[in-house]
Amino acid sequence: MAERAKALTFSEATSAEVFSERFSAGSDGNLSRLIAAAVIHVHDLIKQFRPTQDEWRKVIAFLTDVGHASDERRQEWVLLSDLIGASALVEEINSRRPKAATPNTIRGPFFRNDAPARVSGSSISLDGIGEPLAVAVRVQDLDGLAIAGAEVVTWQANAEGFYENQQPDLQPEHNLRGLFHTDIDGRFHYRSVMPSGYGVPDDGPVGRLLAEAGYPLRRPANLHFVVRAKGFETITTQIYDASDPHLGEDALFGVRPELIVCFEPSEIDGQPAKALSLTFVMVRAKPGRAA
């Protein structure tokens, strides 16, 4: 007589164990363990808070709304990951660097991978609205040696605190975005306008939920950068205005002391302006790790 296969009965006491057993022969051990651990935490939460069927349907409806709110211009899932600190934690774990190197922060939900190439000295402000800003950038290694040919993508909010892809009908396409390359001395410069601090979008399911819970949804004024160079670890970071009153409550957990800078008074074409000089310090990619 054939032996019956062992099977645990699904119950409140065994639910997590029953699910986890199904991953015992998984082909990707680490992925299987991650999924199983996440599900176990969900089961534990359900057992702790004991939601009604109606309450659980509201959770499902929220997750559905997050998916529906995501499109080619807006990534609501990224916003959720950012606001709960998950994105910042993943960056912290995966990008530990020597103290002298530029730290990583999150990329944020308004990144676009099609920033237009611009030449050094040009302006990324296509509408010219806002207080003028001159930015000078140098990219170097830990020894202070220039990195020529580095690719630097930058993007930012405008003077009212909105990114171009938040206002496709009000701002020019690719406004305040640009792709630059460093020269033989590891340098380039460009013009822009002073960014404003801003509220995290609260017109979608993520913002509405957290706002109702009393979560702070402010971000300090910042400039975003992604710096890439062959043989080096990619830097994804943000530069923050030291005068911004919301540095201590950044909703996306991106502020680091090394990334807070002063925008100095200056003049551009005889008009009052601000100036900023930045140095990004890259570390060589470790063997087997993608640059």
PDB file of N, CA and C in Angstrom, residues 136-172:
ATOM      1  N   ALA A 136      28.980  74.067 -10.370  1.00  0.00           N
ATOM      2  CA  ALA A 136      30.254  73.551 -10.879  1.00  0.00           C
ATOM      3  C   ALA A 136      30.497  72.192 -10.245  1.00  0.00           C
ATOM      4  N   VAL A 137      30.841  71.204 -11.059  1.00  0.00           N
ATOM      5  CA  VAL A 137      30.979  69.830 -10.586  1.00  0.00           C
ATOM      6  C   VAL A 137      32.358  69.287 -10.921  1.00  0.00           C
ATOM      7  N   ARG A 138      32.954  68.572  -9.975  1.00  0.00           N
ATOM      8  CA  ARG A 138      34.182  67.813 -10.224  1.00  0.00           C
ATOM      9  C   ARG A 138      33.953  66.384  -9.764  1.00  0.00           C
ATOM     10  N   VAL A 139      34.412  65.413 -10.558  1.00  0.00           N
ATOM     11  CA  VAL A 139      34.334  64.000 -10.205  1.00  0.00           C
ATOM     12  C   VAL A 139      35.754  63.466 -10.072  1.00  0.00           C
ATOM     13  N   GLN A 140      36.041  62.830  -8.932  1.00  0.00           N
ATOM     14  CA  GLN A 140      37.392  62.341  -8.664  1.00  0.00           C
ATOM     15  C   GLN A 140      37.332  61.017  -7.917  1.00  0.00           C
ATOM     16  N   ASP A 141      38.522  60.373  -7.805  1.00  0.00           N
ATOM     17  CA  ASP A 141      38.586  59.138  -7.037  1.00  0.00           C
ATOM     18  C   ASP A 141      39.046  59.434  -5.614  1.00  0.00           C
ATOM     19  N   LEU A 142      39.243  58.405  -4.826  1.00  0.00           N
ATOM     20  CA  LEU A 142      39.615  58.589  -3.424  1.00  0.00           C
ATOM     21  C   LEU A 142      40.973  59.253  -3.245  1.00  0.00           C
ATOM     22  N   ASP A 143      41.813  59.177  -4.271  1.00  0.00           N
ATOM     23  CA  ASP A 143      43.133  59.813  -4.210  1.00  0.00           C
ATOM     24  C   ASP A 143      43.111  61.241  -4.722  1.00  0.00           C
ATOM     25  N   GLY A 144      41.942  61.731  -5.082  1.00  0.00           N
ATOM     26  CA  GLY A 144      41.832  63.091  -5.586  1.00  0.00           C
ATOM     27  C   GLY A 144      42.124  63.226  -7.064  1.00  0.00           C
ATOM     28  N   LEU A 145      42.303  62.107  -7.767  1.00  0.00           N
ATOM     29  CA  LEU A 145      42.595  62.156  -9.199  1.00  0.00           C
ATOM     30  C   LEU A 145      41.308  62.316  -9.995  1.00  0.00           C
ATOM     31  N   ALA A 146      41.352  63.175 -10.994  1.00  0.00           N
ATOM     32  CA  ALA A 146      40.174  63.451 -11.808  1.00  0.00           C
ATOM     33  C   ALA A 146      39.722  62.209 -12.557  1.00  0.00           C
ATOM     34  N   ILE A 147      38.409  62.076 -12.717  1.00  0.00           N
ATOM     35  CA  ILE A 147      37.837  60.996 -13.522  1.00  0.00           C
ATOM     36  C   ILE A 147      37.245  61.629 -14.774  1.00  0.00           C
ATOM     37  N   ALA A 148      37.942  61.475 -15.875  1.00  0.00           N
ATOM     38  CA  ALA A 148      37.480  62.045 -17.144  1.00  0.00           C
ATOM     39  C   ALA A 148      36.431  61.142 -17.777  1.00  0.00           C
ATOM     40  N   GLY A 149      35.505  61.754 -18.492  1.00  0.00           N
ATOM     41  CA  GLY A 149      34.491  60.992 -19.216  1.00  0.00           C
ATOM     42  C   GLY A 149      33.404  60.396 -18.344  1.00  0.00           C
ATOM     43  N   ALA A 150      33.325  60.798 -17.084  1.00  0.00           N
ATOM     44  CA  ALA A 150      32.246  60.311 -16.227  1.00  0.00           C
ATOM     45  C   ALA A 150      30.914  60.853 -16.722  1.00  0.00           C
ATOM     46  N   GLU A 151      29.886  60.053 -16.620  1.00  0.00           N
ATOM     47  CA  GLU A 151      28.538  60.452 -17.027  1.00  0.00           C
ATOM     48  C   GLU A 151      27.770  60.897 -15.788  1.00  0.00           C
ATOM     49  N   VAL A 152      27.219  62.096 -15.838  1.00  0.00           N
ATOM     50  CA  VAL A 152      26.497  62.639 -14.687  1.00  0.00           C
ATOM     51  C   VAL A 152      25.100  63.072 -15.129  1.00  0.00           C
ATOM     52  N   VAL A 153      24.098  62.431 -14.554  1.00  0.00           N
ATOM     53  CA  VAL A 153      22.705  62.798 -14.799  1.00  0.00           C
ATOM     54  C   VAL A 153      22.224  63.618 -13.610  1.00  0.00           C
ATOM     55  N   THR A 154      21.561  64.728 -13.877  1.00  0.00           N
ATOM     56  CA  THR A 154      21.011  65.545 -12.798  1.00  0.00           C
ATOM     57  C   THR A 154      19.562  65.882 -13.087  1.00  0.00           C
ATOM     58  N   TRP A 155      18.763  66.002 -12.036  1.00  0.00           N
ATOM     59  CA  TRP A 155      17.376  66.436 -12.153  1.00  0.00           C
ATOM     60  C   TRP A 155      16.946  67.055 -10.827  1.00  0.00           C
ATOM     61  N   GLN A 156      15.925  67.889 -10.867  1.00  0.00           N
ATOM     62  CA  GLN A 156      15.522  68.614  -9.670  1.00  0.00           C
ATOM     63  C   GLN A 156      14.109  69.151  -9.820  1.00  0.00           C
ATOM     64  N   ALA A 157      13.539  69.578  -8.688  1.00  0.00           N
ATOM     65  CA  ALA A 157      12.255  70.273  -8.695  1.00  0.00           C
ATOM     66  C   ALA A 157      12.476  71.732  -9.078  1.00  0.00           C
ATOM     67  N   ASN A 158      11.410  72.397  -9.481  1.00  0.00           N
ATOM     68  CA  ASN A 158      11.526  73.803  -9.854  1.00  0.00           C
ATOM     69  C   ASN A 158      11.367  74.700  -8.623  1.00  0.00           C
ATOM     70  N   ALA A 159      11.241  76.003  -8.852  1.00  0.00           N
ATOM     71  CA  ALA A 159      11.171  76.964  -7.750  1.00  0.00           C
ATOM     72  C   ALA A 159       9.889  76.832  -6.933  1.00  0.00           C
ATOM     73  N   GLU A 160       8.914  76.115  -7.475  1.00  0.00           N
ATOM     74  CA  GLU A 160       7.664  75.898  -6.742  1.00  0.00           C
ATOM     75  C   GLU A 160       7.593  74.509  -6.122  1.00  0.00           C
ATOM     76  N   GLY A 161       8.658  73.726  -6.295  1.00  0.00           N
ATOM     77  CA  GLY A 161       8.692  72.407  -5.678  1.00  0.00           C
ATOM     78  C   GLY A 161       8.072  71.295  -6.504  1.00  0.00           C
ATOM     79  N   PHE A 162       8.019  71.467  -7.833  1.00  0.00           N
ATOM     80  CA  PHE A 162       7.433  70.439  -8.690  1.00  0.00           C
ATOM     81  C   PHE A 162       8.440  69.962  -9.727  1.00  0.00           C
ATOM     82  N   TYR A 163       8.470  68.638  -9.947  1.00  0.00           N
ATOM     83  CA  TYR A 163       9.292  68.070 -11.015  1.00  0.00           C
ATOM     84  C   TYR A 163       8.532  68.164 -12.332  1.00  0.00           C
ATOM     85  N   GLU A 164       9.296  68.181 -13.401  1.00  0.00           N
ATOM     86  CA  GLU A 164       8.705  68.349 -14.732  1.00  0.00           C
ATOM     87  C   GLU A 164       7.671  67.266 -15.042  1.00  0.00           C
ATOM     88  N   ASN A 165       7.928  66.013 -14.613  1.00  0.00           N
ATOM     89  CA  ASN A 165       6.964  64.965 -14.936  1.00  0.00           C
ATOM     90  C   ASN A 165       5.762  64.960 -13.998  1.00  0.00           C
ATOM     91  N   GLN A 166       5.735  65.865 -13.022  1.00  0.00           N
ATOM     92  CA  GLN A 166       4.517  66.099 -12.241  1.00  0.00           C
ATOM     93  C   GLN A 166       3.608  67.104 -12.935  1.00  0.00           C
ATOM     94  N   GLN A 167       4.199  67.940 -13.785  1.00  0.00           N
ATOM     95  CA  GLN A 167       3.441  69.012 -14.442  1.00  0.00           C
ATOM     96  C   GLN A 167       3.688  69.001 -15.949  1.00  0.00           C
ATOM     97  N   PRO A 168       3.331  67.912 -16.619  1.00  0.00           N
ATOM     98  CA  PRO A 168       3.621  67.823 -18.054  1.00  0.00           C
ATOM     99  C   PRO A 168       2.956  68.903 -18.884  1.00  0.00           C
ATOM    100  N   ASP A 169       1.879  69.513 -18.372  1.00  0.00           N
ATOM    101  CA  ASP A 169       1.198  70.563 -19.123  1.00  0.00           C
ATOM    102  C   ASP A 169       1.674  71.964 -18.737  1.00  0.00           C
ATOM    103  N   LEU A 170       2.485  72.072 -17.690  1.00  0.00           N
ATOM    104  CA  LEU A 170       2.928  73.381 -17.215  1.00  0.00           C
ATOM    105  C   LEU A 170       4.421  73.612 -17.398  1.00  0.00           C
ATOM    106  N   GLN A 171       5.217  72.548 -17.461  1.00  0.00           N
ATOM    107  CA  GLN A 171       6.656  72.698 -17.640  1.00  0.00           C
ATOM    108  C   GLN A 171       7.089  72.071 -18.964  1.00  0.00           C
ATOM    109  N   PRO A 172       8.134  72.624 -19.598  1.00  0.00           N
ATOM    110  CA  PRO A 172       8.636  72.023 -20.838  1.00  0.00           C
ATOM    111  C   PRO A 172       9.140  70.606 -20.598  1.00  0.00           C
TER     112      PRO A 172
END
